[in-house]
PDB file of C-alpha atoms in Angstrom:
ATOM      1  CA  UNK M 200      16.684  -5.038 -12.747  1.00 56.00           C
ATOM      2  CA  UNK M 201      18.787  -6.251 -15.857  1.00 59.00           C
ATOM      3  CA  UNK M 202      21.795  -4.294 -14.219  1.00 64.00           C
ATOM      4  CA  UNK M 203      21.376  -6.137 -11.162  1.00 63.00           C
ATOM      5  CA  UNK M 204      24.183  -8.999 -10.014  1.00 73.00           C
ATOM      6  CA  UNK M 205      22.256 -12.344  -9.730  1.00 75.00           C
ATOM      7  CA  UNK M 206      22.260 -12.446  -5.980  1.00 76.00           C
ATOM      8  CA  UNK M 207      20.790  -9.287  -5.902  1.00 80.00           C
ATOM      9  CA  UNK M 208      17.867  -9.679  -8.132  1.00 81.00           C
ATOM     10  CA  UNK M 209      15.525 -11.606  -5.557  1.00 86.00           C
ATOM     11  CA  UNK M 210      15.824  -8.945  -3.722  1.00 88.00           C
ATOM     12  CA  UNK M 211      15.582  -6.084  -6.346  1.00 86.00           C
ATOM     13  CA  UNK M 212      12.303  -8.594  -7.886  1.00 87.00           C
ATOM     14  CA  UNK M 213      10.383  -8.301  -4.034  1.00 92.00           C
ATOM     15  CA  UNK M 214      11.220  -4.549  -3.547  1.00 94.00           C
ATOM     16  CA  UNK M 215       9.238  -3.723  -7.131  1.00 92.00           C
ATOM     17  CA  UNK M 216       6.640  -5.844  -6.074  1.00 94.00           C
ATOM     18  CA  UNK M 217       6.190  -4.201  -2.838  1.00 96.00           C
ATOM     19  CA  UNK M 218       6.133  -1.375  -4.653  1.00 96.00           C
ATOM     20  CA  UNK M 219       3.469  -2.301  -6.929  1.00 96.00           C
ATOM     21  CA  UNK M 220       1.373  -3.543  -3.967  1.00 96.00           C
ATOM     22  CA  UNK M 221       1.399   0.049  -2.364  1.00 96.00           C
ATOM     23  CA  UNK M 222       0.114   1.464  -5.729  1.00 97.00           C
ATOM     24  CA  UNK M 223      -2.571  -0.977  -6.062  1.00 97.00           C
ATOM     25  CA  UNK M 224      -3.369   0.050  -1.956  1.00 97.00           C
ATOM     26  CA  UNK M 225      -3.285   3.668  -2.718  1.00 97.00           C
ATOM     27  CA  UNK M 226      -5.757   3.234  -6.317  1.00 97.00           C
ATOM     28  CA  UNK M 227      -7.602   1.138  -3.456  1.00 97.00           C
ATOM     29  CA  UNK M 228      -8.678   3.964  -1.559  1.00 97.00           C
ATOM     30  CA  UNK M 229      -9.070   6.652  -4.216  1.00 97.00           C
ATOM     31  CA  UNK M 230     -11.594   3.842  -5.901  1.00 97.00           C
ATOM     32  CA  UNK M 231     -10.209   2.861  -8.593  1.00 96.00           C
ATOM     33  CA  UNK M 232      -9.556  -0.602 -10.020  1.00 96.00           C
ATOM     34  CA  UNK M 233      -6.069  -1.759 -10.805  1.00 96.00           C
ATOM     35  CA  UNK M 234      -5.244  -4.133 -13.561  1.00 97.00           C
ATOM     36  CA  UNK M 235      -1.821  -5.745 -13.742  1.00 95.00           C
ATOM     37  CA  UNK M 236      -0.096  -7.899 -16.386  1.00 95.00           C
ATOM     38  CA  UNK M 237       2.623  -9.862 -15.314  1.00 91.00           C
ATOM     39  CA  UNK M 238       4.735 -11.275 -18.521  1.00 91.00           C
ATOM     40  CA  UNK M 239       6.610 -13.747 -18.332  1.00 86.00           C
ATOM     41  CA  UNK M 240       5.536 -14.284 -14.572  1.00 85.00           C
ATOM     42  CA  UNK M 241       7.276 -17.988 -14.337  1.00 84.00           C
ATOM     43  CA  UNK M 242      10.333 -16.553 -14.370  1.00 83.00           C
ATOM     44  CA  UNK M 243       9.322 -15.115 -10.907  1.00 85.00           C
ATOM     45  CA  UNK M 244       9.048 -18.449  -9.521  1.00 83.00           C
ATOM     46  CA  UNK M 245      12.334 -19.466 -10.452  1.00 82.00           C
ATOM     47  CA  UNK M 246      13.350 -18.051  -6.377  1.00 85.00           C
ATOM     48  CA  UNK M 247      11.804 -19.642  -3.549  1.00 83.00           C
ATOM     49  CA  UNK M 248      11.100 -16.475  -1.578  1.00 88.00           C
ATOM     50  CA  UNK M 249      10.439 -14.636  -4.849  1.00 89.00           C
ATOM     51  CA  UNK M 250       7.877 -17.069  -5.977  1.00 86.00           C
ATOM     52  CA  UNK M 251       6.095 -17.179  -2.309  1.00 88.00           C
ATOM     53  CA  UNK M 252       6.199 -13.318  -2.346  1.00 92.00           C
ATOM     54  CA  UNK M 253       4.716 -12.909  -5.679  1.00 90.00           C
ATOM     55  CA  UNK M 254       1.901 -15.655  -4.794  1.00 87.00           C
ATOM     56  CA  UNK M 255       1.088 -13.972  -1.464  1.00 92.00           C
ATOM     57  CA  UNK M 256       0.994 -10.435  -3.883  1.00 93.00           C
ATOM     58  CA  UNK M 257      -1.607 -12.478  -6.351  1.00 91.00           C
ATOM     59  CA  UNK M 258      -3.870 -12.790  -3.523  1.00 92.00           C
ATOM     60  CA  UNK M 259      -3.695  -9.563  -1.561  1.00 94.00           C
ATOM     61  CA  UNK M 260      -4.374  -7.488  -5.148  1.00 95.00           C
ATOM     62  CA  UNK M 261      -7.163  -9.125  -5.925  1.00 93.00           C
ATOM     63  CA  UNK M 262      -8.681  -8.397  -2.234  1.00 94.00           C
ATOM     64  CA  UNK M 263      -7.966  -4.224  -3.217  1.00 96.00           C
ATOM     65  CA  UNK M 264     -10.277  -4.076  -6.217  1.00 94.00           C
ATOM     66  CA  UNK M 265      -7.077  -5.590  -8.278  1.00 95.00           C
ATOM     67  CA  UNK M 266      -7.046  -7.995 -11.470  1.00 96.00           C
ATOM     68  CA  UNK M 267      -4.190  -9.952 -12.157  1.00 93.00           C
ATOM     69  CA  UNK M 268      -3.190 -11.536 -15.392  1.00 92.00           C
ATOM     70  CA  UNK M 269       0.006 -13.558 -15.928  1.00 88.00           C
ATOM     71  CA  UNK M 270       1.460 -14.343 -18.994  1.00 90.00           C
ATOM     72  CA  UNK M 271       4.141 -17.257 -19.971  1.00 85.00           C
ATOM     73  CA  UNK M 272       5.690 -19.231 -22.495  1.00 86.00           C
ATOM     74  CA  UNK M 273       7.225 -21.566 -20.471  1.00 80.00           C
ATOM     75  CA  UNK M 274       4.180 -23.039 -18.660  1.00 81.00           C
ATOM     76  CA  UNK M 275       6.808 -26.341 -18.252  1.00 80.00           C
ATOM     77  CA  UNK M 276       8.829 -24.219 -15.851  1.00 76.00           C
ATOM     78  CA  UNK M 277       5.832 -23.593 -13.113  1.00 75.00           C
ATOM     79  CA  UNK M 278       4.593 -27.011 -13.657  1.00 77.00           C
ATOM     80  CA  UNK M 279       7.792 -28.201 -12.937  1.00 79.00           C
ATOM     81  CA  UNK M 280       8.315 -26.299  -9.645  1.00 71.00           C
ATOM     82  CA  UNK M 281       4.700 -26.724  -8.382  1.00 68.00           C
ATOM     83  CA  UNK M 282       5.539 -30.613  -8.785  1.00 68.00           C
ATOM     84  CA  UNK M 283       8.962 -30.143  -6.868  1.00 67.00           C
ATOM     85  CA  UNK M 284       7.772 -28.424  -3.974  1.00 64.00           C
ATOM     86  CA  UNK M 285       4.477 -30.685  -3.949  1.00 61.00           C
ATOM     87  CA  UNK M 286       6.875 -33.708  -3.000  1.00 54.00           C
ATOM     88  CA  UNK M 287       8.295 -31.644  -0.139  1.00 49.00           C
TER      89      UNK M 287
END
């Protein structure tokens, strides 16, 4: 991703994650539980579409036997965004 230009990296950031969600759906049916750490997750929510997509991802893991945990040190950064598109 780091070699991406910065228009691309939405783009590059949703294809990995749709990726990720067809390993989880695959572990899914072979019964196994899938566990994935997400660090520095805000950063995801820096793009509109980005941060829908990953939300949207959040949820549909945890419905295939999945456990998400997100890590951050800039918990400032999502409150700040959750605010901004709460006054929409």
């Amino acid at each position: 991703m780091s070699g991406l230009r910065d228009q691309m990296k939405p783009i590059g950031t949703i294809i990995t994650l749709d990726h990720l969600l067809g390993r989880v759906m695959r572990n899914y049916k072979a019964g196994k539980i899938t566990f994935v750490y997400a660090d520095e997750f805000a950063l995801l929510f820096q793009d509109e579409d980005t941060g829908k997509f990953f939300s949207n991802l959040w949820r549909r893991i945890r419905k295939y036997n999945g456990y998400c945990t997100g890590a951050t040190q800039i918990i400032w950064l999502l409150w700040t965004l959750w605010l901004s598109r709460k006054s929409v």
